[in-house]
Amino acid sequence: EAQVTQNPRYLITVTGKKLTVTCSQNMNHEYMSWYRQDPGLGLRQIYYSMNVEVTDKGDVPEGYKVSRKEKRNFPLILESPSPNQTSLYFCASSLSLATSGTYEQYFGPGTRLTVT
Amino acid sequence: DAKTTQPPSMDCAEGRAANLPCNHSTISGNEYVYWYRQIHSQGPQYIIHGLKNNETNEMASLIITEDRKSSTLILPHATLRDTAVYYCIVRGRTTSGTYKYIFGTGTRLKVLA
């Protein structure tokens, strides 16, 4: 089954304790992206990756890191989490958005992160 | 970047057509309009997209005005399972020239029994 998986689905942590949220897709998609969703603000893009070893900042990258060493994986790293990073996080993938292609994005189930 | 404007909420009777409007008056000539929906806090799900012609698939129809400044998503026979937040999205360009999706805050559709 074609899917995007995220782990963990729920995480409660404390300020400053480094964490990684994993994202994996099995569709051989070039493009992957991380979003955060906060009440009243919709989905905002954190980082995206056009392909292996190619990443770039989205609209709200502060406090986050990403890496793309393999095509299928795109982990989101919070080096020193703070309470304002408490949010619902979604990973998404699609065929390349580098061109004017009209490829739909497939979203993961979400990771609900609470930083105390 | 082109922005979208949607009503925050709408109700629809079960079995009736749900018509969800979206304003995207700053859309560029080659930017597509996408619709996604999000049920509870699940990952958004793709519904349909279009450029200038009306589109239909097994889930919905998309009507885009001739000037492309607005569009309407139509769920022809809404069911209770269509209760969700519906996002109208325009694809914009990043500073590096690639494309990205710009999500608004969406319309919360409630289908009433």
Short mmCIF file of C-alpha atoms in Angstrom, two decimals:
data_model
loop_
_atom_site.label_atom_id
_atom_site.label_comp_id
_atom_site.label_asym_id
_atom_site.label_seq_id
_atom_site.Cartn_x
_atom_site.Cartn_y
_atom_site.Cartn_z
CA GLU A 1 0.00 0.00 0.00
CA ALA A 2 1.29 3.43 -0.98
CA GLN A 3 1.77 5.43 2.16
CA VAL A 4 3.70 7.97 4.19
CA THR A 5 4.51 6.88 7.71
CA GLN A 6 5.56 8.99 10.65
CA ASN A 7 6.94 8.03 14.04
CA PRO A 8 6.19 8.62 16.75
CA ARG A 9 2.53 9.55 16.45
CA TYR A 10 2.48 11.17 19.86
CA LEU A 11 5.36 12.61 21.84
CA ILE A 12 5.59 14.56 25.06
CA THR A 13 9.02 15.93 25.86
CA VAL A 14 10.75 18.61 27.87
CA THR A 15 12.38 21.81 26.76
CA GLY A 16 15.87 21.31 25.35
CA LYS A 17 15.79 17.55 24.90
CA LYS A 18 16.74 16.76 21.31
CA LEU A 19 14.23 14.71 19.35
CA THR A 20 13.74 13.32 15.88
CA VAL A 21 10.48 12.63 14.11
CA THR A 22 10.91 10.13 11.32
CA CYS A 23 9.10 10.18 7.99
CA SER A 24 9.21 7.47 5.36
CA GLN A 25 7.44 6.98 2.04
CA ASN A 26 7.27 3.91 -0.18
CA MET A 27 6.27 5.59 -3.45
CA ASN A 28 9.73 6.54 -4.73
CA HIS A 29 8.75 10.21 -4.54
CA GLU A 30 11.38 12.85 -5.14
CA TYR A 31 9.68 15.63 -3.18
CA MET A 32 9.15 15.51 0.56
CA SER A 33 8.03 18.19 2.95
CA TRP A 34 7.31 18.91 6.60
CA TYR A 35 4.40 21.03 7.81
CA ARG A 36 3.21 22.12 11.19
CA GLN A 37 -0.41 22.82 11.98
CA ASP A 38 -1.53 25.15 14.71
CA PRO A 39 -5.06 26.27 15.59
CA GLY A 40 -6.19 29.15 13.42
CA LEU A 41 -3.03 29.10 11.31
CA GLY A 42 -3.59 26.22 8.92
CA LEU A 43 -0.63 24.23 7.65
CA ARG A 44 2.71 25.98 7.37
CA GLN A 45 5.69 24.52 5.61
CA ILE A 46 8.83 23.99 7.69
CA TYR A 47 11.31 22.43 5.27
CA TYR A 48 11.14 20.62 2.00
CA SER A 49 13.40 18.44 -0.09
CA MET A 50 13.47 18.23 -3.85
CA ASN A 51 15.52 15.03 -3.84
CA VAL A 52 18.31 13.24 -2.01
CA GLU A 53 20.75 15.69 -0.42
CA VAL A 54 18.66 18.67 -1.59
CA THR A 55 16.76 20.50 1.13
CA ASP A 56 15.51 24.04 1.57
CA LYS A 57 13.69 26.17 4.10
CA GLY A 58 9.97 26.65 4.03
CA ASP A 59 8.04 29.39 5.76
CA VAL A 60 8.80 28.52 9.39
CA PRO A 61 12.20 26.75 9.56
CA GLU A 62 13.52 28.28 12.79
CA GLY A 63 14.33 25.67 15.42
CA TYR A 64 14.21 22.73 12.99
CA LYS A 65 16.67 20.72 10.95
CA VAL A 66 16.16 18.09 8.29
CA SER A 67 18.24 15.69 6.29
CA ARG A 68 17.64 13.65 3.15
CA LYS A 69 20.25 10.95 2.90
CA GLU A 70 17.92 8.42 1.30
CA LYS A 71 15.04 9.01 -1.06
CA ARG A 72 12.46 7.36 1.15
CA ASN A 73 13.32 9.06 4.46
CA PHE A 74 13.06 12.67 5.57
CA PRO A 75 13.52 13.05 9.34
CA LEU A 76 12.66 16.25 11.19
CA ILE A 77 15.08 17.14 13.96
CA LEU A 78 14.44 19.47 16.85
CA GLU A 79 17.86 20.10 18.42
CA SER A 80 16.52 22.03 21.41
CA PRO A 81 12.73 21.91 21.49
CA SER A 82 10.82 24.78 23.05
CA PRO A 83 7.17 25.04 24.10
CA ASN A 84 6.32 27.12 21.00
CA GLN A 85 7.11 24.04 18.93
CA THR A 86 4.16 22.24 20.47
CA SER A 87 2.14 21.43 17.38
CA LEU A 88 0.75 18.81 15.04
CA TYR A 89 3.33 17.87 12.42
CA PHE A 90 2.73 16.35 9.02
CA CYS A 91 5.14 14.89 6.54
CA ALA A 92 4.14 14.80 2.89
CA SER A 93 5.58 13.48 -0.34
CA SER A 94 4.90 13.74 -4.03
CA LEU A 95 6.52 13.30 -7.37
CA SER A 96 8.77 16.20 -8.16
CA LEU A 97 7.49 19.74 -7.73
CA ALA A 98 10.55 21.05 -9.50
CA THR A 99 8.63 21.47 -12.68
CA SER A 100 5.11 22.58 -13.39
CA GLY A 101 3.80 19.09 -12.81
CA THR A 102 0.46 18.80 -11.08
CA TYR A 103 1.32 16.08 -8.66
CA GLU A 104 -0.76 15.59 -5.57
CA GLN A 105 0.87 15.40 -2.18
CA TYR A 106 0.40 12.37 0.04
CA PHE A 107 0.33 13.17 3.73
CA GLY A 108 1.37 11.10 6.69
CA PRO A 109 -0.95 10.54 9.69
CA GLY A 110 0.63 13.29 11.77
CA THR A 111 2.75 13.54 14.90
CA ARG A 112 1.36 15.40 17.86
CA LEU A 113 4.24 16.93 19.79
CA THR A 114 3.98 18.55 23.20
CA VAL A 115 6.99 20.35 24.65
CA THR A 116 6.73 21.25 28.32
CA ASP B 1 2.39 34.33 -3.51
CA ALA B 2 -1.21 33.91 -4.43
CA LYS B 3 -3.49 33.62 -1.40
CA THR B 4 -6.82 31.96 -0.96
CA THR B 5 -9.83 33.08 1.04
CA GLN B 6 -12.52 30.70 2.22
CA PRO B 7 -15.48 31.01 4.57
CA PRO B 8 -14.54 29.59 7.96
CA SER B 9 -17.52 27.26 8.21
CA MET B 10 -20.53 25.90 6.37
CA ASP B 11 -23.35 23.45 7.05
CA CYS B 12 -24.94 21.12 4.53
CA ALA B 13 -27.82 18.67 4.81
CA GLU B 14 -26.97 15.05 4.20
CA GLY B 15 -27.72 14.03 0.62
CA ARG B 16 -27.64 17.59 -0.68
CA ALA B 17 -24.88 19.16 -2.71
CA ALA B 18 -22.21 20.99 -0.75
CA ASN B 19 -20.80 24.00 -2.56
CA LEU B 20 -17.59 25.33 -1.06
CA PRO B 21 -16.34 28.64 -2.45
CA CYS B 22 -12.79 29.91 -2.63
CA ASN B 23 -11.43 33.25 -3.66
CA HIS B 24 -7.96 33.38 -5.24
CA SER B 25 -8.00 36.76 -6.91
CA THR B 26 -4.20 37.06 -7.09
CA ILE B 27 -3.65 33.76 -8.84
CA SER B 28 -1.18 33.74 -11.71
CA GLY B 29 -2.00 32.46 -15.15
CA ASN B 30 -0.16 29.16 -14.77
CA GLU B 31 -0.99 28.39 -11.14
CA TYR B 32 -3.24 25.44 -10.41
CA VAL B 33 -5.96 25.37 -7.78
CA TYR B 34 -5.97 22.33 -5.53
CA TRP B 35 -8.49 21.13 -3.01
CA TYR B 36 -7.66 18.93 -0.04
CA ARG B 37 -9.67 17.94 2.98
CA GLN B 38 -8.73 17.03 6.50
CA ILE B 39 -10.94 14.82 8.62
CA HIS B 40 -10.41 15.47 12.33
CA SER B 41 -6.63 15.76 12.72
CA GLN B 42 -5.70 13.20 10.09
CA GLY B 43 -3.33 14.01 7.26
CA PRO B 44 -4.92 16.10 4.50
CA GLN B 45 -6.31 14.12 1.61
CA TYR B 46 -6.19 15.22 -2.02
CA ILE B 47 -9.56 15.79 -3.68
CA ILE B 48 -9.13 17.49 -7.03
CA HIS B 49 -7.21 20.17 -8.90
CA GLY B 50 -7.68 22.35 -11.96
CA LEU B 51 -6.21 25.16 -14.00
CA LYS B 52 -8.97 26.81 -16.00
CA ASN B 53 -11.40 24.14 -17.09
CA ASN B 54 -13.99 22.56 -14.86
CA GLU B 55 -12.93 19.20 -13.51
CA THR B 56 -14.78 16.20 -12.14
CA ASN B 57 -13.64 13.00 -10.49
CA GLU B 58 -15.23 10.35 -8.34
CA MET B 59 -15.09 12.57 -5.26
CA ALA B 60 -16.08 16.01 -6.43
CA SER B 61 -16.39 18.63 -9.14
CA LEU B 62 -14.36 21.79 -9.41
CA ILE B 63 -15.79 24.87 -11.08
CA ILE B 64 -13.31 27.64 -11.88
CA THR B 65 -14.58 31.02 -13.01
CA GLU B 66 -13.48 32.28 -16.38
CA ASP B 67 -11.30 34.98 -14.86
CA ARG B 68 -9.84 32.31 -12.51
CA LYS B 69 -10.27 34.57 -9.50
CA SER B 70 -12.50 32.11 -7.70
CA SER B 71 -13.56 28.50 -7.70
CA THR B 72 -16.17 26.24 -6.13
CA LEU B 73 -15.76 22.70 -4.94
CA ILE B 74 -18.95 20.70 -5.26
CA LEU B 75 -19.64 17.53 -3.33
CA PRO B 76 -22.74 16.35 -5.21
CA HIS B 77 -24.35 14.23 -2.49
CA ALA B 78 -22.79 15.05 0.85
CA THR B 79 -22.65 12.32 3.49
CA LEU B 80 -21.81 12.50 7.17
CA ARG B 81 -18.34 11.21 6.32
CA ASP B 82 -17.72 14.36 4.29
CA THR B 83 -17.64 16.40 7.49
CA ALA B 84 -14.12 17.84 7.42
CA VAL B 85 -12.04 20.95 6.89
CA TYR B 86 -11.66 21.71 3.19
CA TYR B 87 -8.61 23.57 1.96
CA CYS B 88 -8.40 25.49 -1.26
CA ILE B 89 -4.73 25.76 -2.19
CA VAL B 90 -2.81 27.56 -4.84
CA ARG B 91 0.66 26.44 -5.73
CA GLY B 92 3.20 29.19 -5.35
CA ARG B 93 6.88 29.48 -6.10
CA THR B 94 9.69 29.34 -3.58
CA THR B 95 12.62 31.75 -3.75
CA SER B 96 14.62 29.04 -5.50
CA GLY B 97 12.02 28.80 -8.24
CA THR B 98 10.42 25.54 -7.28
CA TYR B 99 6.80 25.14 -6.39
CA LYS B 100 5.14 24.91 -3.00
CA TYR B 101 1.63 24.62 -1.70
CA ILE B 102 0.14 27.54 0.19
CA PHE B 103 -2.52 26.40 2.63
CA GLY B 104 -5.11 28.76 4.01
CA THR B 105 -7.20 28.10 7.09
CA GLY B 106 -9.90 26.24 5.18
CA THR B 107 -13.66 25.82 5.49
CA ARG B 108 -15.05 23.59 8.19
CA LEU B 109 -17.92 21.73 6.53
CA LYS B 110 -20.44 20.08 8.78
CA VAL B 111 -22.86 17.66 7.14
CA LEU B 112 -26.08 17.44 9.11
CA ALA B 113 -28.23 14.33 9.34
#
